[in-house]
Tab-separated table of C-alpha atoms and ligand atoms in Angstrom:
chain	number	residue	atom	x	y	z
G	1	MET	CA	11.459	-8.468	20.598
G	2	ARG	CA	13.478	-7.323	17.570
G	3	ILE	CA	12.301	-8.344	14.120
G	4	LEU	CA	14.378	-7.883	10.987
G	5	ALA	CA	11.895	-7.373	8.151
G	6	ILE	CA	12.407	-7.526	4.381
G	7	GLU	CA	10.113	-6.091	1.696
G	8	SER	CA	10.537	-6.704	-2.063
G	9	SER	CA	7.041	-7.040	-3.542
G	10	CYS	CA	7.344	-4.323	-6.181
G	11	ASP	CA	10.178	-1.904	-6.989
G	12	GLU	CA	11.462	-1.059	-3.513
G	13	THR	CA	14.068	-3.244	-1.819
G	14	ALA	CA	13.609	-2.489	1.870
G	15	ALA	CA	14.805	-3.768	5.231
G	16	ALA	CA	14.003	-2.586	8.752
G	17	VAL	CA	14.488	-3.544	12.368
G	18	ILE	CA	11.374	-3.100	14.493
G	19	LYS	CA	11.086	-3.450	18.256
G	20	ASP	CA	7.903	-4.981	19.694
G	21	GLY	CA	5.898	-4.139	16.583
G	22	ARG	CA	5.834	-0.443	17.420
G	23	GLN	CA	9.284	1.119	17.400
G	24	ILE	CA	11.407	1.733	14.301
G	25	LEU	CA	15.071	1.025	15.029
G	26	SER	CA	15.954	1.332	11.341
G	27	ASN	CA	14.117	1.649	8.058
G	28	ILE	CA	16.125	1.444	4.816
G	29	ILE	CA	14.430	1.797	1.430
G	30	ASP	CA	16.269	1.365	-1.844
G	31	SER	CA	13.960	2.447	-4.662
G	32	GLN	CA	14.316	1.308	-8.269
G	33	ALA	CA	11.847	3.985	-9.435
G	34	GLU	CA	14.436	5.774	-11.592
G	35	THR	CA	15.239	2.572	-13.486
G	36	HIS	CA	11.584	1.750	-14.175
G	37	ALA	CA	10.772	5.374	-15.090
G	38	LEU	CA	12.665	4.756	-18.362
G	39	TYR	CA	9.948	2.232	-19.315
G	40	GLY	CA	6.938	4.102	-17.882
G	41	GLY	CA	6.186	1.367	-15.348
G	42	VAL	CA	7.677	-1.498	-13.369
G	43	VAL	CA	9.374	-4.160	-15.528
G	44	PRO	CA	9.036	-7.335	-13.425
G	45	GLU	CA	12.280	-9.073	-14.376
G	46	ILE	CA	14.318	-5.906	-13.889
G	47	ALA	CA	12.661	-5.489	-10.475
G	48	SER	CA	13.583	-9.063	-9.433
G	49	ARG	CA	17.181	-8.631	-10.522
G	50	GLY	CA	17.353	-5.272	-8.767
G	51	HIS	CA	16.218	-6.938	-5.511
G	52	MET	CA	18.865	-9.660	-5.957
G	53	GLN	CA	21.536	-6.999	-6.217
G	54	ALA	CA	20.294	-4.819	-3.354
G	55	VAL	CA	18.886	-7.153	-0.699
G	56	VAL	CA	22.117	-8.001	1.159
G	57	ARG	CA	23.380	-4.408	1.132
G	58	VAL	CA	20.004	-3.043	2.309
G	59	THR	CA	19.725	-5.661	5.083
G	60	GLU	CA	23.232	-4.926	6.331
G	61	ALA	CA	22.433	-1.209	6.329
G	62	ALA	CA	19.258	-1.845	8.366
G	63	LEU	CA	21.207	-3.852	10.971
G	64	ARG	CA	23.944	-1.205	11.116
G	65	GLU	CA	21.487	1.657	11.554
G	66	ALA	CA	19.648	-0.274	14.298
G	67	GLU	CA	23.029	-0.847	15.964
G	68	CYS	CA	22.520	-4.570	16.150
G	69	THR	CA	24.136	-7.689	14.831
G	70	ARG	CA	22.339	-10.637	13.260
G	71	ASN	CA	22.480	-12.395	16.626
G	72	ASP	CA	20.483	-9.601	18.311
G	73	ILE	CA	17.528	-10.367	16.038
G	74	ASP	CA	14.735	-12.548	17.474
G	75	ALA	CA	12.955	-13.319	14.195
G	76	VAL	CA	13.170	-12.583	10.472
G	77	ALA	CA	10.069	-11.502	8.547
G	78	ALA	CA	9.448	-10.951	4.847
G	79	THR	CA	6.576	-10.078	2.545
G	80	CYS	CA	5.437	-13.399	1.061
G	81	ALA	CA	2.291	-12.145	-0.775
G	82	PRO	CA	0.881	-10.415	-2.770
G	83	GLY	CA	3.057	-8.735	-5.392
G	84	LEU	CA	5.098	-9.300	-8.546
G	85	ILE	CA	5.941	-12.917	-7.902
G	86	GLY	CA	9.575	-12.815	-9.061
G	87	ALA	CA	10.134	-9.791	-6.853
G	88	VAL	CA	8.371	-11.273	-3.797
G	89	LEU	CA	10.354	-14.513	-4.161
G	90	VAL	CA	13.684	-12.702	-3.784
G	91	GLY	CA	12.892	-11.110	-0.396
G	92	ALA	CA	10.873	-14.076	0.873
G	93	ASN	CA	13.550	-16.618	0.039
G	94	PHE	CA	16.329	-14.391	1.351
G	95	GLY	CA	14.437	-13.876	4.624
G	96	LYS	CA	13.686	-17.572	4.965
G	97	ALA	CA	17.306	-18.544	4.337
G	98	LEU	CA	18.601	-15.917	6.751
G	99	ALA	CA	16.221	-17.154	9.468
G	100	LEU	CA	17.328	-20.730	8.821
G	101	SER	CA	21.010	-19.835	9.044
G	102	LEU	CA	20.456	-17.950	12.305
G	103	ASN	CA	18.168	-20.662	13.690
G	104	LYS	CA	15.468	-18.036	14.312
G	105	PRO	CA	11.751	-18.103	13.421
G	106	PHE	CA	10.654	-16.909	9.987
G	107	VAL	CA	7.454	-14.821	9.832
G	108	PRO	CA	5.720	-14.529	6.409
G	109	VAL	CA	3.777	-11.254	6.119
G	110	HIS	CA	0.894	-10.253	3.851
G	111	HIS	CA	1.912	-6.969	2.218
G	112	ILE	CA	-1.478	-5.261	2.632
G	113	ARG	CA	-1.670	-6.263	6.302
G	114	GLY	CA	1.731	-4.572	6.513
G	115	HIS	CA	0.417	-1.345	4.957
G	116	ILE	CA	-2.255	-1.174	7.657
G	117	ALA	CA	0.340	-1.907	10.370
G	118	ALA	CA	2.369	1.168	9.313
G	119	ASN	CA	-0.074	3.024	11.544
G	120	TYR	CA	1.068	1.095	14.665
G	121	LEU	CA	4.502	2.673	14.210
G	122	ILE	CA	3.110	6.199	14.412
G	123	TYR	CA	0.176	5.838	16.785
G	124	PRO	CA	1.109	3.898	19.958
G	125	GLU	CA	-2.511	4.067	21.145
G	126	LEU	CA	-3.972	2.445	18.016
G	127	GLU	CA	-5.477	-0.988	18.618
G	128	PRO	CA	-8.128	-2.979	16.710
G	129	PRO	CA	-11.024	-2.892	16.111
G	130	PHE	CA	-10.990	-0.158	13.468
G	131	LEU	CA	-12.103	0.573	9.917
G	132	THR	CA	-9.443	0.929	7.207
G	133	LEU	CA	-9.243	2.317	3.718
G	134	VAL	CA	-6.380	0.613	1.876
G	135	ALA	CA	-5.479	2.378	-1.381
G	136	SER	CA	-2.312	1.159	-3.052
G	137	GLY	CA	-1.033	0.409	-6.539
G	138	GLY	CA	-2.598	-3.043	-6.604
G	139	HIS	CA	-5.426	-2.856	-4.043
G	140	SER	CA	-8.307	-0.631	-3.024
G	141	LEU	CA	-10.254	-2.061	-0.140
G	142	LEU	CA	-12.450	-1.152	2.787
G	143	VAL	CA	-11.423	-3.477	5.582
G	144	MET	CA	-12.733	-3.968	9.080
G	145	VAL	CA	-9.772	-4.912	11.287
G	146	HIS	CA	-11.339	-6.882	14.141
G	147	GLY	CA	-7.998	-7.977	15.589
G	148	TYR	CA	-4.322	-7.708	14.635
G	149	THR	CA	-4.627	-10.798	12.416
G	150	ASP	CA	-8.401	-10.795	11.909
G	151	PHE	CA	-9.633	-8.925	8.817
G	152	GLU	CA	-12.998	-8.581	7.092
G	153	ILE	CA	-13.326	-7.074	3.614
G	154	ILE	CA	-16.473	-4.944	3.516
G	155	GLY	CA	-15.981	-3.185	0.178
G	156	GLY	CA	-13.527	-2.531	-2.604
G	157	THR	CA	-12.818	-2.013	-6.248
G	158	ARG	CA	-14.370	-4.272	-8.850
G	159	ASP	CA	-11.526	-3.626	-11.293
G	160	ASP	CA	-8.558	-1.249	-11.135
G	161	ALA	CA	-6.961	-0.148	-7.881
G	162	ALA	CA	-6.793	3.581	-7.157
G	163	GLY	CA	-2.989	3.689	-7.561
G	164	GLU	CA	-3.200	1.819	-10.851
G	165	ALA	CA	-5.688	4.445	-12.120
G	166	PHE	CA	-3.295	7.225	-11.021
G	167	ASP	CA	-0.400	5.537	-12.822
G	168	LYS	CA	-2.372	5.011	-16.050
G	169	THR	CA	-3.718	8.564	-16.021
G	170	ALA	CA	-0.190	9.896	-15.531
G	171	ARG	CA	0.973	7.832	-18.457
G	172	VAL	CA	-1.737	9.090	-20.830
G	173	LEU	CA	-1.050	12.684	-19.725
G	174	GLY	CA	2.686	12.159	-20.248
G	175	ALA	CA	3.273	13.082	-16.593
G	176	GLY	CA	5.854	10.340	-15.992
G	177	TYR	CA	6.366	7.560	-13.454
G	178	PRO	CA	5.523	6.980	-10.638
G	179	GLY	CA	2.184	8.449	-11.569
G	180	GLY	CA	0.538	9.196	-8.214
G	181	PRO	CA	2.931	11.890	-6.978
G	182	ARG	CA	3.137	13.410	-10.494
G	183	ILE	CA	-0.671	13.710	-10.793
G	184	ASP	CA	-0.856	15.053	-7.227
G	185	ALA	CA	1.612	17.842	-8.112
G	186	LEU	CA	0.081	18.565	-11.543
G	187	ALA	CA	-3.451	18.734	-10.095
G	188	GLN	CA	-2.438	21.609	-7.789
G	189	LYS	CA	-2.190	23.835	-10.862
G	190	GLY	CA	-5.481	22.734	-12.462
G	191	ASP	CA	-9.204	23.412	-12.212
G	192	PRO	CA	-11.051	20.210	-11.172
G	193	LYS	CA	-14.321	21.539	-12.663
G	194	LYS	CA	-12.993	22.249	-16.152
G	195	TYR	CA	-13.598	18.674	-17.372
G	196	ARG	CA	-16.433	16.359	-16.401
G	197	LEU	CA	-15.353	12.829	-15.591
G	198	PRO	CA	-17.683	9.957	-14.611
G	199	GLN	CA	-17.944	8.257	-11.242
G	200	SER	CA	-18.904	4.644	-10.797
G	201	HIS	CA	-21.750	3.101	-8.856
G	202	VAL	CA	-21.984	-0.641	-8.392
G	203	LYS	CA	-25.619	-1.745	-8.298
G	204	ASP	CA	-26.704	-3.181	-4.943
G	205	ALA	CA	-23.174	-2.876	-3.522
G	206	PRO	CA	-22.874	0.607	-1.998
G	207	LEU	CA	-19.409	-0.043	-0.543
G	208	ASP	CA	-17.967	-1.249	-3.852
G	209	PHE	CA	-16.620	0.946	-6.619
G	210	SER	CA	-14.807	0.857	-9.953
G	211	PHE	CA	-12.057	2.922	-11.546
G	212	SER	CA	-11.855	1.439	-15.042
G	213	GLY	CA	-14.611	3.716	-16.439
G	214	LEU	CA	-12.841	6.771	-15.046
G	215	LYS	CA	-9.543	5.643	-16.539
G	216	THR	CA	-11.163	5.044	-19.949
G	217	ALA	CA	-12.853	8.465	-19.802
G	218	VAL	CA	-9.465	10.155	-19.277
G	219	ILE	CA	-7.947	8.174	-22.166
G	220	ASN	CA	-10.862	9.111	-24.467
G	221	LEU	CA	-10.713	12.763	-23.433
G	222	VAL	CA	-7.020	13.013	-24.241
G	223	HIS	CA	-7.233	11.023	-27.498
G	224	ASN	CA	-10.264	12.978	-28.776
G	225	ALA	CA	-8.464	16.252	-28.143
G	226	GLU	CA	-5.359	14.923	-29.917
G	227	GLN	CA	-7.419	13.834	-32.947
G	228	LYS	CA	-9.041	17.260	-33.198
G	229	GLY	CA	-5.678	18.940	-32.761
G	230	GLU	CA	-6.945	20.659	-29.607
G	231	GLU	CA	-4.670	21.623	-26.738
G	232	ILE	CA	-5.551	19.787	-23.528
G	233	ASP	CA	-5.205	21.440	-20.133
G	234	ARG	CA	-3.245	18.587	-18.505
G	235	ALA	CA	-3.300	20.108	-15.051
G	236	SER	CA	-7.095	20.401	-15.122
G	237	VAL	CA	-7.510	16.812	-16.368
G	238	ALA	CA	-5.260	15.693	-13.485
G	239	ALA	CA	-7.302	17.779	-11.027
G	240	ALA	CA	-10.623	16.424	-12.349
G	241	PHE	CA	-9.316	12.859	-12.213
G	242	GLN	CA	-7.982	13.247	-8.668
G	243	ALA	CA	-11.261	14.824	-7.533
G	244	ALA	CA	-13.209	11.896	-9.057
G	245	VAL	CA	-11.038	9.369	-7.168
G	246	VAL	CA	-11.501	11.226	-3.888
G	247	GLU	CA	-15.250	11.562	-4.487
G	248	THR	CA	-15.438	7.826	-5.155
G	249	LEU	CA	-13.510	6.733	-2.071
G	250	VAL	CA	-14.494	9.189	0.647
G	251	PRO	CA	-18.319	8.937	0.566
G	252	ARG	CA	-18.060	5.136	0.653
G	253	LEU	CA	-15.779	5.384	3.601
G	254	GLY	CA	-18.345	7.675	5.252
G	255	LEU	CA	-21.041	5.077	4.666
G	256	ALA	CA	-18.774	2.340	6.060
G	257	VAL	CA	-18.110	4.448	9.182
G	258	ARG	CA	-21.859	4.731	9.779
G	259	GLN	CA	-22.538	1.056	9.013
G	260	THR	CA	-19.794	-0.235	11.296
G	261	ALA	CA	-20.345	2.468	13.941
G	262	THR	CA	-16.571	2.692	14.314
G	263	ASP	CA	-14.893	5.660	15.962
G	264	LYS	CA	-11.459	4.845	14.496
G	265	LEU	CA	-10.661	5.423	10.847
G	266	VAL	CA	-7.287	4.217	9.544
G	267	CYS	CA	-5.801	4.831	6.094
G	268	ALA	CA	-2.995	2.965	4.403
G	269	GLY	CA	-1.195	2.394	1.111
G	270	GLY	CA	0.660	4.575	-1.379
G	271	VAL	CA	-2.420	6.560	-2.438
G	272	ALA	CA	-2.939	7.641	1.195
G	273	ALA	CA	-0.025	10.027	0.490
G	274	ASN	CA	-2.294	11.984	-1.877
G	275	SER	CA	-2.751	15.551	-0.653
G	276	SER	CA	-6.335	15.928	-1.813
G	277	LEU	CA	-7.382	12.569	-0.349
G	278	ARG	CA	-5.715	13.426	2.980
G	279	ALA	CA	-7.589	16.736	3.165
G	280	ALA	CA	-10.919	15.011	2.375
G	281	LEU	CA	-10.269	12.300	4.984
G	282	LYS	CA	-9.627	14.936	7.643
G	283	ARG	CA	-12.964	16.603	6.776
G	284	LEU	CA	-14.760	13.255	6.856
G	285	ALA	CA	-13.315	12.295	10.256
G	286	ALA	CA	-14.321	15.675	11.713
G	287	GLU	CA	-17.880	15.357	10.328
G	288	GLN	CA	-18.295	11.786	11.564
G	289	HIS	CA	-16.639	12.444	14.934
G	290	CYS	CA	-14.092	9.698	14.525
G	291	LYS	CA	-10.373	9.738	15.098
G	292	LEU	CA	-8.303	9.629	11.924
G	293	PHE	CA	-5.071	7.637	11.722
G	294	LEU	CA	-3.030	8.564	8.677
G	295	PRO	CA	0.641	7.565	8.316
G	296	PRO	CA	3.093	10.240	7.181
G	297	PRO	CA	3.616	10.000	3.373
G	298	ALA	CA	6.974	8.219	3.816
G	299	LEU	CA	5.225	5.317	5.579
G	300	CYS	CA	2.296	5.185	3.105
G	301	GLY	CA	4.472	3.793	0.304
G	302	ASP	CA	6.266	0.466	0.370
G	303	ASN	CA	8.719	-0.025	3.243
G	304	ALA	CA	9.891	-2.846	5.487
G	305	ALA	CA	9.088	-1.105	8.788
G	306	MET	CA	5.400	-1.831	8.236
G	307	ILE	CA	6.234	-5.492	7.525
G	308	GLY	CA	8.147	-5.698	10.826
G	309	ALA	CA	5.206	-4.128	12.683
G	310	GLN	CA	2.688	-6.645	11.335
G	311	ALA	CA	5.184	-9.506	11.778
G	312	PHE	CA	5.203	-8.905	15.538
G	313	TYR	CA	1.459	-9.586	15.710
G	314	GLU	CA	1.664	-12.538	13.283
G	315	PHE	CA	4.388	-13.998	15.499
G	316	GLN	CA	2.222	-13.534	18.577
G	317	ALA	CA	-0.628	-15.320	16.794
G	318	GLY	CA	1.715	-18.246	16.038
G	319	HIS	CA	1.730	-17.591	12.286
G	320	LEU	CA	5.229	-18.842	11.538
G	321	GLY	CA	6.685	-19.962	8.219
G	322	HIS	CA	7.431	-23.650	7.805
G	323	SER	CA	10.298	-25.136	5.821
G	324	GLY	CA	8.187	-25.271	2.651
G	325	GLN	CA	6.752	-21.780	3.038
G	326	ASN	CA	5.944	-20.416	-0.422
G	327	ALA	CA	5.384	-16.932	-1.846
G	328	TYR	CA	2.228	-15.900	-3.729
G	329	ALA	CA	1.392	-13.318	-6.398
G	330	THR	CA	-2.121	-13.038	-4.990
G	331	ALA	CA	-3.638	-13.673	-1.573
G	332	GLU	CA	-6.647	-12.144	0.143
G	333	ILE	CA	-5.921	-10.112	3.254
G	334	THR	CA	-8.198	-12.548	5.111
G	335	GLU	CA	-5.980	-15.555	4.237
G	336	ASN	CA	-3.336	-16.982	6.540
G	337	ILE	CA	-0.428	-17.197	4.105
G	338	CYS	CA	1.389	-19.708	6.337
G	339	GLN	CA	-1.301	-22.238	5.499
G	340	LYS	CA	-2.033	-21.253	1.921
G	341	ASN	CA	-1.819	-23.984	-0.698
G	342	GLY	CA	-0.971	-23.750	-4.385
I	401	KG4	O1	1.322	1.010	-1.523
I	401	KG4	P1	2.226	1.273	-2.647
I	401	KG4	O2	3.526	1.997	-2.391
I	401	KG4	O3	2.575	-0.022	-3.417
I	401	KG4	C1	1.663	-1.062	-3.627
I	401	KG4	O4	1.517	-1.891	-2.702
I	401	KG4	O5	1.030	-1.043	-4.704
I	401	KG4	O6	1.377	2.116	-3.667
I	401	KG4	C2	1.914	2.584	-4.853
I	401	KG4	C3	0.850	3.410	-5.543
I	401	KG4	C4	1.277	3.810	-6.935
I	401	KG4	O7	0.223	3.526	-7.823
I	401	KG4	C5	1.517	5.297	-6.805
I	401	KG4	O8	1.274	6.009	-7.997
I	401	KG4	C6	0.526	5.672	-5.715
I	401	KG4	O9	0.613	4.618	-4.797
I	401	KG4	N1	0.859	6.948	-5.060
I	401	KG4	C7	0.048	8.018	-5.077
I	401	KG4	C8	0.756	9.068	-4.423
I	401	KG4	N2	1.963	8.570	-4.011
I	401	KG4	C9	2.006	7.259	-4.411
I	401	KG4	N3	-1.168	8.185	-5.599
I	401	KG4	C10	-1.722	9.402	-5.491
I	401	KG4	N4	-1.109	10.459	-4.901
I	401	KG4	C11	0.116	10.328	-4.352
I	401	KG4	N5	0.709	11.389	-3.767
I	402	ZN	ZN1	2.462	-1.586	-1.169
């Protein structure tokens, strides 16, 4: 089965053709990062308009690279939640209209389910159940994946997502946008022990965490130094921040591995591209004797291949879009977005 998938939830316009949920026939990503870098972050209306301009070209490129025509496609899928709503609406409505015109099924996909499914494209042997750490720009979750469309949230952030904290830290350090890769590179040159930054603990919720205190501590550190006219060692602040994020996420993941007694640990989302986090996850998996599934950095960030992978399993579960299918700025990973109201 060949699924043409569209992704437009943030600042990447992407289209891909995926065979049987596991094989990438094409994967085209058109990033607007350079445009948004001028403003230090994603400007929602500019993102929506960028998707409008790119979506047809990107879809045609995906079909061309997969060496198929529209008629060779068995279903069309698109991210329908969560994300910047104006941006999601462009890809979702385009996908829905394309499916309608081709008289093919339309499969709405939850973006975070898609991030997890990126792993199916790399690891043919991976099947649920497994434990997942999702760390993206908008979400940081510990999720038990019981089945391809059956998710249980067992922990997560109480406030900012890990990627959001990376982006804000990059901004206050003047490291540029997108923040995660900039902090990752800057941290290589710093000493993580030079500055002390706090870590959060959520009372009576050992699998939950928080990043807002860490973010505020970085802001205060930089502003205090500026007020005193002191030079700040930006690389060491970046290294200390990155170490604090890793030390927040990885021990909780270790606890979740023990609690769930899983032997499969999956990671997903843009922050899973972080070099320090990847190294710590490898150590954790070795210590806990579980197999680690980690997508290559190119499949950690937003792409449509992951949406096509998850769409295959949503299709198999009968989760098809209806004529009134809507798009949503927010939706829990546990929700069936085909039946969501409001
Ligand atoms: O999953 P993603 O591409 O989009 C969302 O669904 O949000 O994640 C984007 C986030 C951004 O906050 C970005 O700064 C972060 O992932 N990111 C990283 C790295 N690469 C991307 N964070 C830390 N280290 C990286 N190397
Ligand atoms: Zn994403």
